[in-house]
Short mmCIF file of C-alpha atoms and ligand atoms in Angstrom, two decimals:
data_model
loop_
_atom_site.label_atom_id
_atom_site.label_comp_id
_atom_site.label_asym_id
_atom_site.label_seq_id
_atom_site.Cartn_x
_atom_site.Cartn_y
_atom_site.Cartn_z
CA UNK A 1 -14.62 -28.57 -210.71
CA UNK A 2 -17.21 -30.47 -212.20
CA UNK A 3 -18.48 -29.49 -215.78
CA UNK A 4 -22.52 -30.65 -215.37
CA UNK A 5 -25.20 -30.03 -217.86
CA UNK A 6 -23.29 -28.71 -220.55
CA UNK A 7 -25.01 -26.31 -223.04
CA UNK A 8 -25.29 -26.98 -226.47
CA UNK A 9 -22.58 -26.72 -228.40
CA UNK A 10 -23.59 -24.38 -232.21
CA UNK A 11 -22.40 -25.89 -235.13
CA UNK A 12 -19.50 -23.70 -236.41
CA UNK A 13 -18.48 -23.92 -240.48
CA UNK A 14 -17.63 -22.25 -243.28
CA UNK A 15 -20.52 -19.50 -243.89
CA UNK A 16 -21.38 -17.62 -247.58
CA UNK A 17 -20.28 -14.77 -246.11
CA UNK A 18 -17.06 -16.13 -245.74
CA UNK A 19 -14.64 -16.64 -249.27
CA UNK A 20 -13.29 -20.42 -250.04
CA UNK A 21 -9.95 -20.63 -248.62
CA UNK A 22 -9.46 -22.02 -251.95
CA UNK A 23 -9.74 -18.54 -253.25
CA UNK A 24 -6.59 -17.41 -251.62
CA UNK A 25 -6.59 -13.55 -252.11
CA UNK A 26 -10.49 -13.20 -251.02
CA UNK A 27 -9.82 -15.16 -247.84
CA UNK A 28 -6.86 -13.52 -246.66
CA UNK A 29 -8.57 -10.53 -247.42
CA UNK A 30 -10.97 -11.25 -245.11
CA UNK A 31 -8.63 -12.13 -242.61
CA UNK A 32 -7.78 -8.61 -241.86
CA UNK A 33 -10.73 -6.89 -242.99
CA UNK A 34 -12.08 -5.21 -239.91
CA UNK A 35 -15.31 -6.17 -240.76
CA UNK A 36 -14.44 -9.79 -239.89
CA UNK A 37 -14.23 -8.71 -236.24
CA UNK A 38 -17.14 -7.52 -235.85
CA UNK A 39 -19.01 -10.53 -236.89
CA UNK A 40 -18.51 -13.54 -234.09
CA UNK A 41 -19.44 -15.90 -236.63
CA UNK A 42 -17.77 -14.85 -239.62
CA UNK A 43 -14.22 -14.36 -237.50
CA UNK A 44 -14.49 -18.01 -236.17
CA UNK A 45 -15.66 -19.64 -239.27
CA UNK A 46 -12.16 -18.13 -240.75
CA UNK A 47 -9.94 -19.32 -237.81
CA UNK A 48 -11.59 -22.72 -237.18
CA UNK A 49 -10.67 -23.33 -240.62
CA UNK A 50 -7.19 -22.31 -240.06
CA UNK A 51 -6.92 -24.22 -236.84
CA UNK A 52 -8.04 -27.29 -238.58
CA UNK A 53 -6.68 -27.54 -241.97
CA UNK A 54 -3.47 -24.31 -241.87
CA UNK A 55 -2.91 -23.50 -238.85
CA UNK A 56 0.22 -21.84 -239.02
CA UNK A 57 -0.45 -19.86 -242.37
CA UNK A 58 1.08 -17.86 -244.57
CA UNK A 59 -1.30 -14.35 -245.43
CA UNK A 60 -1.04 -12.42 -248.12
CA UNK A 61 -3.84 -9.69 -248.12
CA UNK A 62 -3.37 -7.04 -250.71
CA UNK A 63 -2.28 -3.89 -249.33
CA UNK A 64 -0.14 -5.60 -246.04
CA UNK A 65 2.69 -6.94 -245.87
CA UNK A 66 2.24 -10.74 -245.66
CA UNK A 67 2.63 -12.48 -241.90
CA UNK A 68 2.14 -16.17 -240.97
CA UNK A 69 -1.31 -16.69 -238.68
CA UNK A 70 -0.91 -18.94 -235.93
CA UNK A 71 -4.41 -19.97 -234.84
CA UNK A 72 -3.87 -22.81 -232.20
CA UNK A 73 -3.54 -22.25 -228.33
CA UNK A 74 -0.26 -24.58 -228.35
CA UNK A 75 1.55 -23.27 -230.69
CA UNK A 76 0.59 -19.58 -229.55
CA UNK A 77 2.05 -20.15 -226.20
CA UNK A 78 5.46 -21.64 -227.91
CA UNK A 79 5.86 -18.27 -229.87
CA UNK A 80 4.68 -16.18 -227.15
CA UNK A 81 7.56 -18.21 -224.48
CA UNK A 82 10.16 -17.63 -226.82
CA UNK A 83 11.30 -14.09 -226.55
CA UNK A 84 14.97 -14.79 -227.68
CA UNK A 85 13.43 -15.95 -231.02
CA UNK A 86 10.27 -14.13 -231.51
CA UNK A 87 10.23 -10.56 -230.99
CA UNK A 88 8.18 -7.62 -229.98
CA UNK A 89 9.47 -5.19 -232.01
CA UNK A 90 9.70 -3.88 -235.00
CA UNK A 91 5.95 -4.81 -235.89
CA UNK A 92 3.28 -4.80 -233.62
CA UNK A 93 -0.08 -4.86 -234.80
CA UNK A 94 -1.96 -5.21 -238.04
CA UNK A 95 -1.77 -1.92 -240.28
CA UNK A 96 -2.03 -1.52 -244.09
CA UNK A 97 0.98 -0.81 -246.06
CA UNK A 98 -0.47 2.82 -246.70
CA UNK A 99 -0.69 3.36 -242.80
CA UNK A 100 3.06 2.03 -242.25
CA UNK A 101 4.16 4.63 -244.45
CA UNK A 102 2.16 7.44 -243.21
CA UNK A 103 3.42 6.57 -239.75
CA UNK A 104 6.76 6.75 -240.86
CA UNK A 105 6.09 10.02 -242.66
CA UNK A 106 4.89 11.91 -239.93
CA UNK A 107 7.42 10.48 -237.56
CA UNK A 108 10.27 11.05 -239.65
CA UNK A 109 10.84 7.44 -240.82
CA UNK A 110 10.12 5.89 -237.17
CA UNK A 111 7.85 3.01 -237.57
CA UNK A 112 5.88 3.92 -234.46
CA UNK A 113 3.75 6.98 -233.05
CA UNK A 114 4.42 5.57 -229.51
CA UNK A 115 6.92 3.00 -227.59
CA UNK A 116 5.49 0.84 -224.92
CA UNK A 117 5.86 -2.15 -222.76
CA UNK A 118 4.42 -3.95 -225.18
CA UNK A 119 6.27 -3.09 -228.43
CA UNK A 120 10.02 -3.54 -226.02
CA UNK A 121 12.53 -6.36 -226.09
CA UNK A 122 14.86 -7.20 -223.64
CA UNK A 123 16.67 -5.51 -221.92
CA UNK A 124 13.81 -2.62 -222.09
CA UNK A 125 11.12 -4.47 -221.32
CA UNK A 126 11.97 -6.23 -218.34
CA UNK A 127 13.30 -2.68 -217.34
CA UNK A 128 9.77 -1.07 -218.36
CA UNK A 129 7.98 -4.03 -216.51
CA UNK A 130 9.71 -3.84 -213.45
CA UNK A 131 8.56 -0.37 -212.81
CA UNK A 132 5.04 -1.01 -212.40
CA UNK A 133 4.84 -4.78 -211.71
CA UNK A 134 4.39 -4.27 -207.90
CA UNK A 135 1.92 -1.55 -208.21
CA UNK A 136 -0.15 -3.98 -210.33
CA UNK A 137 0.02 -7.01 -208.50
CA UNK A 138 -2.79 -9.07 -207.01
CA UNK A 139 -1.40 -8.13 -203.63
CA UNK A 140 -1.55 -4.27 -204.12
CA UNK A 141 -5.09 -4.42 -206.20
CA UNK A 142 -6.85 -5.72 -202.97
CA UNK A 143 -5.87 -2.69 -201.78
CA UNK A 144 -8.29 -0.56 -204.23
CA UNK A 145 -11.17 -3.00 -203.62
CA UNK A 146 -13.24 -0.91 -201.95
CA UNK A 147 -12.68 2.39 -203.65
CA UNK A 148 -13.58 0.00 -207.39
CA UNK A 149 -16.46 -1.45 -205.57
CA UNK A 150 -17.70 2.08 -204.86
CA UNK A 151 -17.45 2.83 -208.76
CA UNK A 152 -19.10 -0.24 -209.32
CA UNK A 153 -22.24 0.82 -206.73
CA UNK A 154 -22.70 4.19 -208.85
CA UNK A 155 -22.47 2.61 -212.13
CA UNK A 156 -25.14 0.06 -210.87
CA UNK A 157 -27.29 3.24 -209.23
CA UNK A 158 -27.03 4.86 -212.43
CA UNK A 159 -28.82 1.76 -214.37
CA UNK A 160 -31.07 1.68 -211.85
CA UNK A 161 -32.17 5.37 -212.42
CA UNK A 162 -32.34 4.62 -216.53
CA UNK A 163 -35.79 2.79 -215.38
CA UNK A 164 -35.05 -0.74 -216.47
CA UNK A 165 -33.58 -0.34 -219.77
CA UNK A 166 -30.32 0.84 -221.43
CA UNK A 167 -27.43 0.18 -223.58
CA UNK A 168 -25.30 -1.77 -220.99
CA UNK A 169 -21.92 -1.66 -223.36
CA UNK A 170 -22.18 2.37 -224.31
CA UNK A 171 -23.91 3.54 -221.12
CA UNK A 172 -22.54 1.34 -218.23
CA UNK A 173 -19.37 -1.14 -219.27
CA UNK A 174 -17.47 1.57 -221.27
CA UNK A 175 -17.93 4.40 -218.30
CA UNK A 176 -16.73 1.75 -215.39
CA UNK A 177 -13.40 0.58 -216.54
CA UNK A 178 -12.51 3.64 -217.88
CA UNK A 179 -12.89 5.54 -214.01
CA UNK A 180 -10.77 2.59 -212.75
CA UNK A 181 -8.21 3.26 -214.84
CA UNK A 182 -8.36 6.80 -214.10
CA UNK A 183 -8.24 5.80 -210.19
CA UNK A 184 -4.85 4.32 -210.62
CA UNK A 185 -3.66 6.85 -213.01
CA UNK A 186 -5.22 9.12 -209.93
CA UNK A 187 -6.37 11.66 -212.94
CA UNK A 188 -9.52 13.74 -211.67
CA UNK A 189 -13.01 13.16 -212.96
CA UNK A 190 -13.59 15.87 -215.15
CA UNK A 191 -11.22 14.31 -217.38
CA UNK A 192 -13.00 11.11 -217.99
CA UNK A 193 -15.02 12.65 -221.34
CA UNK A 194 -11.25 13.52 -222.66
CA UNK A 195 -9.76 10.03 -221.87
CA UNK A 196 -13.00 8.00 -222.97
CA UNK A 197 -12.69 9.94 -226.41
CA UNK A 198 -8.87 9.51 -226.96
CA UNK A 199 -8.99 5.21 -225.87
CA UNK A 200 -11.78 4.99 -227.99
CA UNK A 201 -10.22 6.53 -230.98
CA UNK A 202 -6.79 4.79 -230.20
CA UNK A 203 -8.47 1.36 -230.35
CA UNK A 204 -11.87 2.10 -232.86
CA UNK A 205 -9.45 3.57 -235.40
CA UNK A 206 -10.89 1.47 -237.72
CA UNK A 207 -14.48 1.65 -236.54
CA UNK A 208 -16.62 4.53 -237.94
CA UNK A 209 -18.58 5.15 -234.95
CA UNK A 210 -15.33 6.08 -233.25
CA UNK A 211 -12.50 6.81 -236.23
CA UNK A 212 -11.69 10.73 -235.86
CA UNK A 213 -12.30 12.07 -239.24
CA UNK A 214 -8.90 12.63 -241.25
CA UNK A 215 -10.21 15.96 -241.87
CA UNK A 216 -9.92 16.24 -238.26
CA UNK A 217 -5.58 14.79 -237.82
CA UNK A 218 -6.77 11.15 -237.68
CA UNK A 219 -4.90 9.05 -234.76
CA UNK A 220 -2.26 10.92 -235.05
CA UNK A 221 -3.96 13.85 -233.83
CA UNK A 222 -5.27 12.01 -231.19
CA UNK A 223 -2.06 11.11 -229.97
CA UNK A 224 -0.55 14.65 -229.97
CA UNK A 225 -3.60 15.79 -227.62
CA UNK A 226 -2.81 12.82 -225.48
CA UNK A 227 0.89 13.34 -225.75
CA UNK A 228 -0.11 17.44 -223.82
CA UNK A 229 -2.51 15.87 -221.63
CA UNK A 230 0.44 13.48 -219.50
CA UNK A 231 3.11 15.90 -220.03
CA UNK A 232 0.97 18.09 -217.23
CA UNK A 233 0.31 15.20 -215.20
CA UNK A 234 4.10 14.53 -215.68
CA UNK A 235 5.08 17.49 -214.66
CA UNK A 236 2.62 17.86 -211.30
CA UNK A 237 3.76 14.11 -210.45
CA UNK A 238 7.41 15.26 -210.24
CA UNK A 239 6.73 18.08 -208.13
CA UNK A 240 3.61 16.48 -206.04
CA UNK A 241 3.76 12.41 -205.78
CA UNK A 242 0.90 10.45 -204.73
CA UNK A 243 0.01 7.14 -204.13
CA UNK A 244 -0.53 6.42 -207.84
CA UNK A 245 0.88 5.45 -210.70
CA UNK A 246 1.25 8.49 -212.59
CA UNK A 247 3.48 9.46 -209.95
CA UNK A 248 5.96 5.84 -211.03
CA UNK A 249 5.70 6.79 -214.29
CA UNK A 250 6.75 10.29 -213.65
CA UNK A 251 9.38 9.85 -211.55
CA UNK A 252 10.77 6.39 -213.44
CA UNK A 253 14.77 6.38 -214.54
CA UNK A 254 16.15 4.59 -217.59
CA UNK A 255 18.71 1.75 -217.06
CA UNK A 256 21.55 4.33 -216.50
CA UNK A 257 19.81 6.55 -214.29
CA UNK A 258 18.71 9.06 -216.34
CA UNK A 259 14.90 10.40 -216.21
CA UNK A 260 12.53 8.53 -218.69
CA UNK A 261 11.70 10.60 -222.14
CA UNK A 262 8.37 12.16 -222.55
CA UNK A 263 7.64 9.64 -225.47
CA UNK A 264 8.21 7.28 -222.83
CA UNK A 265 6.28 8.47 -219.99
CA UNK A 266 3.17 9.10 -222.47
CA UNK A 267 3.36 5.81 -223.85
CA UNK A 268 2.98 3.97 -220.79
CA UNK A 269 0.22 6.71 -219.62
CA UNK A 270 -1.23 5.32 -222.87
CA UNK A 271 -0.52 1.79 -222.76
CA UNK A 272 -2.44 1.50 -219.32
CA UNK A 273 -5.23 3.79 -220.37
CA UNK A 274 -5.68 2.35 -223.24
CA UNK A 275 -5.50 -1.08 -222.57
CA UNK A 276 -7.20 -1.37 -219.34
CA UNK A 277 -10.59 0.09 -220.78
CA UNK A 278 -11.99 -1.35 -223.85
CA UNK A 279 -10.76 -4.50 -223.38
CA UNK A 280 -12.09 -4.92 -220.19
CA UNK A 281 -15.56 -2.97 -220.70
CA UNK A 282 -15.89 -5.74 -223.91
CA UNK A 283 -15.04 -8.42 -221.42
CA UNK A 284 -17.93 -7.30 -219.28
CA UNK A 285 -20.41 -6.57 -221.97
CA UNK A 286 -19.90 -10.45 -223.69
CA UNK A 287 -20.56 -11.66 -220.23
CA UNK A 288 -23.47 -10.41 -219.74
CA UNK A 289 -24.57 -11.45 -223.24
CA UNK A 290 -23.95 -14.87 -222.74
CA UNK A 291 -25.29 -15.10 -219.13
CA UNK A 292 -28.66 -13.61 -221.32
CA UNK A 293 -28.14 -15.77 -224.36
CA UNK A 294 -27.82 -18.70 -221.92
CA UNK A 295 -30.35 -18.46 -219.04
CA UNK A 296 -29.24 -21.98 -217.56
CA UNK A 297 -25.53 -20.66 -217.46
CA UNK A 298 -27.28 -17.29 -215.21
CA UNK A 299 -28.74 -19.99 -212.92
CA UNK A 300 -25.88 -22.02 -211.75
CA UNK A 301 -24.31 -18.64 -210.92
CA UNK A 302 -27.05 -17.17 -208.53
CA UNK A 303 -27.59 -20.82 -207.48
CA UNK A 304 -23.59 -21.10 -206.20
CA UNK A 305 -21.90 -17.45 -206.12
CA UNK A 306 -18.65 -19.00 -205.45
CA UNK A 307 -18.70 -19.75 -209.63
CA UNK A 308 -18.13 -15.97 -209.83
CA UNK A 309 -14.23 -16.11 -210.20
CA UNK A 310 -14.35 -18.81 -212.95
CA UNK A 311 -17.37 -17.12 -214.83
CA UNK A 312 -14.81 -14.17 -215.34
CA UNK A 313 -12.28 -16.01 -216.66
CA UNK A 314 -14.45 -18.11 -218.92
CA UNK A 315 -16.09 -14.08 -219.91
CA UNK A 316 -12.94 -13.47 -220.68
CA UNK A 317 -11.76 -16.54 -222.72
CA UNK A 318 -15.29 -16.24 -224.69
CA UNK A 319 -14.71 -12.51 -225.14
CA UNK A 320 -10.89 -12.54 -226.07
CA UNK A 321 -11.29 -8.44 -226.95
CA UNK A 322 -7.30 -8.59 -228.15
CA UNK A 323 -7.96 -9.94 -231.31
CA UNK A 324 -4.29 -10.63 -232.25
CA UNK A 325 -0.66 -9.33 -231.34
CA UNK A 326 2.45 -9.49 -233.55
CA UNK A 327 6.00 -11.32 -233.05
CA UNK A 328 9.20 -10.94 -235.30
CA UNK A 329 11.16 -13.91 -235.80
CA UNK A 330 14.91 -13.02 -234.94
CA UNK A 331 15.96 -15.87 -236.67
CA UNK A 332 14.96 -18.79 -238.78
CA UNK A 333 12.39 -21.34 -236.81
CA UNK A 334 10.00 -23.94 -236.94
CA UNK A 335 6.58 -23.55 -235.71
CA UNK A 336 4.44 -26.70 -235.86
CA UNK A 337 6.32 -27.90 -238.94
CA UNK A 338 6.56 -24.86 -240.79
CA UNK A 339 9.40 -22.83 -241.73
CA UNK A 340 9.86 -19.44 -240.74
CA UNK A 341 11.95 -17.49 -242.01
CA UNK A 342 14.04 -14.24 -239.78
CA UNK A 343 12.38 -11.30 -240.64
CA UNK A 344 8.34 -12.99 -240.73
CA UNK A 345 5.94 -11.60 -238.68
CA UNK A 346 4.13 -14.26 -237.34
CA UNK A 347 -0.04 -13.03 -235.92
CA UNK A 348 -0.83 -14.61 -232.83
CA UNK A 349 -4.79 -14.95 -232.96
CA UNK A 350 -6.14 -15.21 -229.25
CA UNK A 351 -9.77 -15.15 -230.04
CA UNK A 352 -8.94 -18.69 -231.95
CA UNK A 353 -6.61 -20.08 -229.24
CA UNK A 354 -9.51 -20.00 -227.13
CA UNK A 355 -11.88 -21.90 -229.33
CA UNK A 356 -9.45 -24.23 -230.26
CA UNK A 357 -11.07 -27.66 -229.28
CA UNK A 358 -7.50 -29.25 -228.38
CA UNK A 359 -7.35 -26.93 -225.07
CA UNK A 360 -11.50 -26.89 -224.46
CA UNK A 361 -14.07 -29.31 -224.14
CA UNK A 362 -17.15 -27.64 -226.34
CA UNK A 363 -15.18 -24.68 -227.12
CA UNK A 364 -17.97 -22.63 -228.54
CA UNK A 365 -20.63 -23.19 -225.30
CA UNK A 366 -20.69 -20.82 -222.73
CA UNK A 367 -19.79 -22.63 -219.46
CA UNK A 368 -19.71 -20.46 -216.19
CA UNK A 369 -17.86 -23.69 -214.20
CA UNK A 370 -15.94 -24.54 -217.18
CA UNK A 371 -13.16 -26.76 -215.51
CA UNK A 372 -10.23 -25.27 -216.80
CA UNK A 373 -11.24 -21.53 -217.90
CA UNK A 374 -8.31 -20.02 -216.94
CA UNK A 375 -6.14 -21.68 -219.48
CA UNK A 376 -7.54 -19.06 -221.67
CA UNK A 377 -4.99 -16.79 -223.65
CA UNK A 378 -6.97 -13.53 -223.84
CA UNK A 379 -4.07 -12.47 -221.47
CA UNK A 380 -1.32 -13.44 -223.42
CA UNK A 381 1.35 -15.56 -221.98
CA UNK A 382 4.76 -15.56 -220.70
CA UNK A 383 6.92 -12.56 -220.01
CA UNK A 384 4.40 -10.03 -221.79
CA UNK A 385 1.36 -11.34 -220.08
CA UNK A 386 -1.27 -9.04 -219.38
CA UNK A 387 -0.22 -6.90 -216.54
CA UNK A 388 -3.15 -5.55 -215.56
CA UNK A 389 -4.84 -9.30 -215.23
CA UNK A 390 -5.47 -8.92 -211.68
CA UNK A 391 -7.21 -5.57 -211.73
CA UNK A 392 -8.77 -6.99 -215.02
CA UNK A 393 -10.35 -9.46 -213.18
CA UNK A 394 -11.25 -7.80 -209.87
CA UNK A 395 -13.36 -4.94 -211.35
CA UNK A 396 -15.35 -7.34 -213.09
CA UNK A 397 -16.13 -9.70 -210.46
CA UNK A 398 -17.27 -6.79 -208.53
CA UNK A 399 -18.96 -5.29 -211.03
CA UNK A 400 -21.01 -8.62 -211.30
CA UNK A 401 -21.35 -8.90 -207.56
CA UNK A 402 -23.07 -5.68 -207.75
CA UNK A 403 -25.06 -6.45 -210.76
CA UNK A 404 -26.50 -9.78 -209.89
CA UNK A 405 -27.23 -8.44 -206.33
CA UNK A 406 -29.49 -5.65 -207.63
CA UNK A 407 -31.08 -6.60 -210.89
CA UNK A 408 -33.02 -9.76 -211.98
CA UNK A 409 -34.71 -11.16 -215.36
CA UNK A 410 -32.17 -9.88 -217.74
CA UNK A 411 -33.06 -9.80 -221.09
CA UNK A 412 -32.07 -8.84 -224.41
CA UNK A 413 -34.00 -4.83 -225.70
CA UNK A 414 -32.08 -4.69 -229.01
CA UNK A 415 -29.43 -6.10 -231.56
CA UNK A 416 -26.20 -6.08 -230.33
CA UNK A 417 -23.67 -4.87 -232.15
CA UNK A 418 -19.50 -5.09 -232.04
CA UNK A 419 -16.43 -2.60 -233.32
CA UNK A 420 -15.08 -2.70 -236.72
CA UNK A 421 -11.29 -3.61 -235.67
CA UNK A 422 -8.70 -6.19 -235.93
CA UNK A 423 -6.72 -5.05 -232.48
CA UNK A 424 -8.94 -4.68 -230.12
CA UNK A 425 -12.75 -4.94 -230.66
CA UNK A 426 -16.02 -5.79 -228.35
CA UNK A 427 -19.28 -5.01 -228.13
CA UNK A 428 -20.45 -1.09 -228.88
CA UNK A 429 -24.20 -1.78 -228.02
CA UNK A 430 -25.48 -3.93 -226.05
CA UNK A 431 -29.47 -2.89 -225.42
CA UNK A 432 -31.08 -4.96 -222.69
CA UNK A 433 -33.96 -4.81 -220.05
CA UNK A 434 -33.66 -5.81 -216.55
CA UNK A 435 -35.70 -5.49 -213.16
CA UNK A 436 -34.67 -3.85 -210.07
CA UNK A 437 -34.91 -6.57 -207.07
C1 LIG S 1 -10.10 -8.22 -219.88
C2 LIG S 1 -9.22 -7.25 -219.90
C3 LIG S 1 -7.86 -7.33 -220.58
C4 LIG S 1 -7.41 -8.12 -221.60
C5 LIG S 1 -8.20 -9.18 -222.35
C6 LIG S 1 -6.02 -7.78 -221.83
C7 LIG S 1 -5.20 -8.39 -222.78
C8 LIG S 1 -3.85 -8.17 -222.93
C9 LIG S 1 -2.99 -8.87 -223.86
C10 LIG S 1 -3.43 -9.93 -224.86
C11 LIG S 1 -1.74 -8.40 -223.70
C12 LIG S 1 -0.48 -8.83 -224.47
C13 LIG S 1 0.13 -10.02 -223.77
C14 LIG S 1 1.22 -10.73 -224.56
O1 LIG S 1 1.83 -10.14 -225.47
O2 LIG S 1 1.47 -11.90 -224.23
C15 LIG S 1 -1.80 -7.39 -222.67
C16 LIG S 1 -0.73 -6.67 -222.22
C17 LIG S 1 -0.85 -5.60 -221.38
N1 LIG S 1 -1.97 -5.19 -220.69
FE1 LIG S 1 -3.78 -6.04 -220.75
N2 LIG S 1 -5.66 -6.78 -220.98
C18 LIG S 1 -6.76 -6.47 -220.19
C19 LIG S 1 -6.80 -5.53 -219.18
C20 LIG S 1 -5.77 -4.70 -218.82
C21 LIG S 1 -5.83 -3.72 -217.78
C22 LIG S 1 -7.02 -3.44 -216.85
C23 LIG S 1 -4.64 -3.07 -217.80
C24 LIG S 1 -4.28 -1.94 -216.87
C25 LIG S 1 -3.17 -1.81 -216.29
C26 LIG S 1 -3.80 -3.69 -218.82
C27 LIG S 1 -2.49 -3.35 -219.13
C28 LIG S 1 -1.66 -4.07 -219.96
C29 LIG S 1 -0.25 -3.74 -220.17
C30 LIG S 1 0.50 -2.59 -219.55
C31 LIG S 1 0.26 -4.72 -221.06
C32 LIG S 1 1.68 -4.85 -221.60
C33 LIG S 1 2.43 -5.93 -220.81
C34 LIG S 1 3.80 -6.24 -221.36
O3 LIG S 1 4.04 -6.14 -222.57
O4 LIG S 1 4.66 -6.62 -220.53
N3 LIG S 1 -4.53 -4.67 -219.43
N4 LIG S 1 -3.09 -7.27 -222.20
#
């Protein structure tokens, strides 16, 4: 595919509100200060430095435990491949010192509250995987097309009824997602105001719009409502299976035949609820922020609505809403010419892979018929890539079908504004003004 009339390309540098990197502790600091993710240009000031001058980088921040970044989209992939030398477990995600302990408190010295697909090793995960790999392919997603394109009709309706303005990211691309999820999970809709509030909290834990109050149990009393919530749908699914998912999970044996755990069973209820909503309502939101930020990019797209597929993808890459994932090195390795040690945790930084300007041509302009889009690694790559990519990817194309078909002259109402988190963060408001064709 052709790449013609590219959009400008903004200038990205250092900015005031980022610390020298030659003040080590303030910059690391503000490497995992959640306020960093919320800010698109502060985040990719920090990691186009790093990509340029460090970037595979030892971090220090006060208050963590100190982790090598790895900012470029080559040397990503490498760690991400090697699964016999960089590991899953034991550390997952960013969390404070203070947090690790509390975990480990409440859990009785476990370092985890839950144990998913995504936190497994071999043999596990390719165990875990297995189970739901078929139900998740692109094959079997077709078959939900229509039933996700009927979502996507009522969530378009319901814009339509706000009268030509609303907050597309809290009123529209968090509610969507969320009831496809809940269509494979096949949970019924009055549950949808419990499962929006627990994926919310899961992922905004660090966001004060969506923390829950320690006053209130913090996450780990989110987790414990959670936790009662699938043991019912656990227990129906064993006694009445349905075309779903819930009814895999339910029904799923270990390796030796024995029935899967309820720690299990909830933590791959979670994983999938979880996972499949913010990050793709984010995904949605970003897109159509840069189809309004970029009114030629809009064009070519209702000019030639084949450039649908790709425009995901290159949503997608732009949005990156997984702002990082961890790996453990088993043993000692080189990465790019550094020297890691067994025991580092090394931070795998997709939001910088895909600006990194060795992989894409004018990484930082929005290009709906960018040539090679799908190289992007908001996914992930190798044997823990994404496994709800396909379903990822179908929602929103329809959701955009249905969009573009019914509205016209998008524009921006408002500020927009993004999470406070270094997991998983996107857009939280999103005000904009459109015109029903
Ligand atoms: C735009 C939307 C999405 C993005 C950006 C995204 C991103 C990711 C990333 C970065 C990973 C880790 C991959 C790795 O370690 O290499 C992942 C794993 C996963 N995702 Fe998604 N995801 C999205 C949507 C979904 C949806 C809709 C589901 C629903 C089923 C889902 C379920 C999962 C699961 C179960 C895993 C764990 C896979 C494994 O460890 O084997 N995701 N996703």
């Amino acid at each position: 595919m052709a790449t013609a009339a590219l959009a400008p390309e903004p200038e990205i540098g250092l900015t005031p509100n980022v610390p020298a990197p030659t003040d080590k502790a303030a910059f690391d600091a503000a490497i995992v200060d959640p306020d960093s993710y919320a800010n698109e240009e502060r985040y990719h000031a920090i990691f186009k430095h790093l990509r340029e001058e460090a970037p595979v980088y030892w971090c220090e921040p006060e208050g963590y435990r100190p982790f090598w970044t790895v900012a470029r989209h080559a040397d990503i992939k490498r760690v991400e491949l090697d699964t016999d030398t960089f590991l899953n477990d034991p550390r997952l995600t960013l969390s404070s010192i203070a947090d690790e302990e509390r975990v480990k408190a409440l859990t009785g010295g476990s370092d985890k509250l839950t144990r998913n697909l995504v936190s497994m090793d071999n043999p596990d995960h390719r165990h875990f995987r297995a189970m739901t790999q078929a139900y998740f392919s692109a094959k079997h997603m077709r078959q939900l097309e229509d039933d996700i394109r009927a979502l996507a009709k009522e969530s378009v309706e319901h814009m339509a009824a706000l009268g030509g303005q609303c907050d597309f990211a809290a009123e529209v691309a968090v509610w969507f997602p969320l009831r496809v999820i809940m269509l494979t999970l096949g949970v019924p809709r009055e549950d949808e105001t419990f499962l929006m509030k627990i994926t919310q909290e899961v992922f905004g834990a660090q966001d004060f719009d969506h923390m829950r109050p320690e006053e209130m149990g913090g996450l780990f009393a989110t987790i414990a409502e959670f936790n009662a919530w699938c043991d019912r749908i656990t227990a129906d699914r064993k006694i009445n299976p349905r075309e779903d998912v819930s009814t895999i999970i339910a029904n799923a044996t270990l390796t030796d035949g024995s029935p899967m755990g309820n720690m299990e069973a909830m933590s791959y209820y979670l994983i999938i609820a979880a996972a499949g909503h913010d990050t793709t309502s984010s995904s949605s939101s970003a897109g159509l922020l840069e189809l309004i930020r970029n009114p030629a990019e809009m064009k070519k797209l209702r000019d030639d609505p084949s450039l649908l597929p790709n425009a995901i993808d290159e949503m997608i890459r732009w949005a990156s809403p997984v702002k990082h994932f961890f790996r453990t090195a088993a043993v000692d390795a080189d990465v790019a010419g550094m020297a890691i040690k067994a025991g580092d945790g090394l931070v795998m930084a997709y939001p910088s892979a895909n600006r990194d300007a060795a992989m894409f041509e004018g990484p930082f302009a929005f290009r709906v018929d960018r040539a090679n889009a799908k190289q992007h690694l908001a996914f992930g790559y190798g044997p823990h890539l994404c496994l709800g990519q396909h379903l990822a990817k179908m929602e929103m194309r329809i959701l955009f079908e249905e969009l573009l078909a019914r509205f016209d002259d998008f524009e921006l109402a408002g500020d927009p504004a993004w999470t406070r988190a270094s997991f998983v963060s996107g857009m939280k408001r999103l005000p904009i003004r459109y015109r029903t064709k």
